[in-house]
Short mmCIF file of C-alpha atoms in Angstrom, two decimals:
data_model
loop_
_atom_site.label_atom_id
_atom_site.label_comp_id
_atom_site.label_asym_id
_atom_site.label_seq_id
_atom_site.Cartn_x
_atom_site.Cartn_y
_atom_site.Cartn_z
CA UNK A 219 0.00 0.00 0.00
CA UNK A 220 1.34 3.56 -0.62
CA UNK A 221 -0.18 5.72 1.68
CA UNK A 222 3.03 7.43 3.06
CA UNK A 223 4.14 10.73 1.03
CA UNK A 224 7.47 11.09 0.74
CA UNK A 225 9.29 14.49 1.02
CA UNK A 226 9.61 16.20 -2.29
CA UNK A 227 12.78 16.62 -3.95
CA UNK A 228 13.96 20.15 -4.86
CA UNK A 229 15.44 21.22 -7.41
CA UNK A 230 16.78 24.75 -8.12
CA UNK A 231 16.58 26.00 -11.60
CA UNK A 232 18.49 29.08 -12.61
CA UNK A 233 16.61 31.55 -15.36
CA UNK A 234 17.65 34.84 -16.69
CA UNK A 235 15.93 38.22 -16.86
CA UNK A 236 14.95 37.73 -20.23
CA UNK A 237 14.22 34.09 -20.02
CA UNK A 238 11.75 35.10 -16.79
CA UNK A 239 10.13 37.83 -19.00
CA UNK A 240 9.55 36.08 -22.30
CA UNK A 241 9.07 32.85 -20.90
CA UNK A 242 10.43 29.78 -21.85
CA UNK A 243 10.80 25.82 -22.16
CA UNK A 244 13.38 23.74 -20.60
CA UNK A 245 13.99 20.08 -20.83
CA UNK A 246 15.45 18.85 -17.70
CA UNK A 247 16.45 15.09 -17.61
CA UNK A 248 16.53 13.72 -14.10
CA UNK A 249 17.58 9.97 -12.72
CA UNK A 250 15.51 8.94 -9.99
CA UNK A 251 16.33 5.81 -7.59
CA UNK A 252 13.48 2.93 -7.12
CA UNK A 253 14.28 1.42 -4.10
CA UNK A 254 13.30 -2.13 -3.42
CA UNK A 255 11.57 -3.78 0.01
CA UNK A 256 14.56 -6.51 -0.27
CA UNK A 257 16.93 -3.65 -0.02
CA UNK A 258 18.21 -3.43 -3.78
CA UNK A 259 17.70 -0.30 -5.65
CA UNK A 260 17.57 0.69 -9.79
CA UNK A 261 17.72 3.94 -11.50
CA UNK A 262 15.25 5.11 -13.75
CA UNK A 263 16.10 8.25 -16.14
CA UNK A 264 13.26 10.44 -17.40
CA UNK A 265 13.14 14.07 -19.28
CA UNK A 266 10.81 16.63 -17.79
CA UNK A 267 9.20 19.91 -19.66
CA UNK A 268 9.29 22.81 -17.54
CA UNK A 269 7.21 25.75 -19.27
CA UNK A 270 7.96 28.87 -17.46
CA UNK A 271 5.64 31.41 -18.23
CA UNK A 272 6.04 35.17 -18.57
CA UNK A 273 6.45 37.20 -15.81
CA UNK A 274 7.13 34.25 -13.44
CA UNK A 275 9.78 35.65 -10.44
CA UNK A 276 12.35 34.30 -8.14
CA UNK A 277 10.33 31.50 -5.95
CA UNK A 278 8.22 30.57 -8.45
CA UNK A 279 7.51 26.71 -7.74
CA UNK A 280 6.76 23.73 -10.66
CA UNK A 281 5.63 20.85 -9.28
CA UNK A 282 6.22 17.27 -10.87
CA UNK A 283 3.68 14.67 -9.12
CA UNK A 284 5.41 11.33 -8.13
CA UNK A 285 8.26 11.48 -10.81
CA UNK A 286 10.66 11.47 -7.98
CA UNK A 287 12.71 8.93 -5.96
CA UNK A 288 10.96 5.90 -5.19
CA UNK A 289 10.51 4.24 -1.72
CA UNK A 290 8.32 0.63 -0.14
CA UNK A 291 5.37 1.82 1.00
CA UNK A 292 5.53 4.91 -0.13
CA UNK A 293 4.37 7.08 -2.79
CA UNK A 294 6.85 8.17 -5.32
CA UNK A 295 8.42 11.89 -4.17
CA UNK A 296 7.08 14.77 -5.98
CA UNK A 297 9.73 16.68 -7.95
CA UNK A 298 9.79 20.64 -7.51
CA UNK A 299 12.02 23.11 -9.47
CA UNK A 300 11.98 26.18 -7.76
CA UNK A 301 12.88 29.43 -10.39
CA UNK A 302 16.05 31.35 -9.48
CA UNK A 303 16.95 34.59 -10.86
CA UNK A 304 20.75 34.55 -12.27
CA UNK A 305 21.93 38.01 -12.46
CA UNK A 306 22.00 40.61 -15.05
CA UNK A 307 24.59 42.88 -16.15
CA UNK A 308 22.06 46.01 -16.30
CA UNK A 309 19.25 45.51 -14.21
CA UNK A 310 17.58 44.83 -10.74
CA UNK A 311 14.31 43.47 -10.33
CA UNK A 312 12.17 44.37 -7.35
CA UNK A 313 9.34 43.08 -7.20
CA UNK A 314 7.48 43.86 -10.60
CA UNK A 315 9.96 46.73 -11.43
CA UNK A 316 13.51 46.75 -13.03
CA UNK A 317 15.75 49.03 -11.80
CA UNK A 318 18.62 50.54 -14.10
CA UNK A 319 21.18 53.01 -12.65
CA UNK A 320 22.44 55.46 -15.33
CA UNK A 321 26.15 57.27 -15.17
CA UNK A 322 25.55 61.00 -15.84
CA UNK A 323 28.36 63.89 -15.95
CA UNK A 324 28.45 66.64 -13.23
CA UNK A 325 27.66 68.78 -16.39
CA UNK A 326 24.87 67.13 -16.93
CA UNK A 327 23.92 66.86 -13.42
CA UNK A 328 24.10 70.40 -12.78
CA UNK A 329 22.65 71.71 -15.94
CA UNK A 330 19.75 69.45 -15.57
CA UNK A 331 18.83 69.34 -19.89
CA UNK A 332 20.42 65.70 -21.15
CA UNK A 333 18.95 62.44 -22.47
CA UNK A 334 19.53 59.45 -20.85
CA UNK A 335 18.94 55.78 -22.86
CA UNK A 336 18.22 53.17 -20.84
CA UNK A 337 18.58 49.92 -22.80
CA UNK A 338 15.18 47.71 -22.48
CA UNK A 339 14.94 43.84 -21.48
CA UNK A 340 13.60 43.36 -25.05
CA UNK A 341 16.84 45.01 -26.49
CA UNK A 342 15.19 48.18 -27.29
CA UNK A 343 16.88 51.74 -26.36
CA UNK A 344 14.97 53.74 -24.73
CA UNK A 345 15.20 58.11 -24.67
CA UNK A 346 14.49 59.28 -21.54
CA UNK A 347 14.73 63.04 -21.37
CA UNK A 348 15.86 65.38 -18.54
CA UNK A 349 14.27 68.68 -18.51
CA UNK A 350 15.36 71.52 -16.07
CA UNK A 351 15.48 69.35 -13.05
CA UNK A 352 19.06 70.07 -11.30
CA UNK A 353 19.93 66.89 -10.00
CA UNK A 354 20.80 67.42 -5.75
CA UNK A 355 23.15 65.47 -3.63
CA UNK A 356 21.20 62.20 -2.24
CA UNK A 357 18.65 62.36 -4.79
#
């Protein structure tokens, strides 16, 4: 009888900005262990499809039911890949917002007329004018 849940098994799965905005599909191939009641134990390999979907975040949890390890009298362990954020070279999420910090000259600081482009996730450049607003210390 397999009553008994087992623990899941986690798995961590590193995505990048871009790959957490578009979305994306990643074939994952994991080995799992079926152990026996007599003690002896086999491996089984098997190739899962995770389909991350736009906008998921950091956290984000896919859950595989029973395609884990297997134990006697217990059912097979669930498989979870948790989404991790890798870094990125321009930006900072928080929360639903990227952050981008731009270098400006004192010139420009002072004077308080320049154009800053911010570079988009989707590869886009995007003008962002300054208008007479003096940037102040702590700002």
């Amino acid at each position: 009888l397999y009553h008994q849940p087992c623990n899941p098994s986690l798995q961590t799965i590193p995505l990048s900005l871009e790959e957490l905005y578009e979305g994306c599909c990643k074939k994952m191939k994991i080995t799992r262990t079926i152990h026996q009641a007599n003690g002896s134990s086999s491996q089984d390999e098997n190739i899962l499809t995770l389909d991350i979907k736009p906008g998921w975040k950091a956290g984000t949890k896919l859950t595989f039911p029973q395609e884990g390890d297997v134990y006697p009298g217990k059912k097979a362990q669930d498989v979870v890949f948790i989404v991790a954020e890798k870094p990125h070279s321009l930006f900072k999420r928080e929360g639903n917002d990227l952050h981008y910090t731009a270098q400006i000259s004192l010139v420009e600081a002072l004077c308080g007329n320049f154009e800053i482009i911010v570079p988009a996730i989707t590869q886009e450049k995007v003008p962002i004018p300054i208008k007479n607003n003096t940037i102040k210390p702590g700002a």
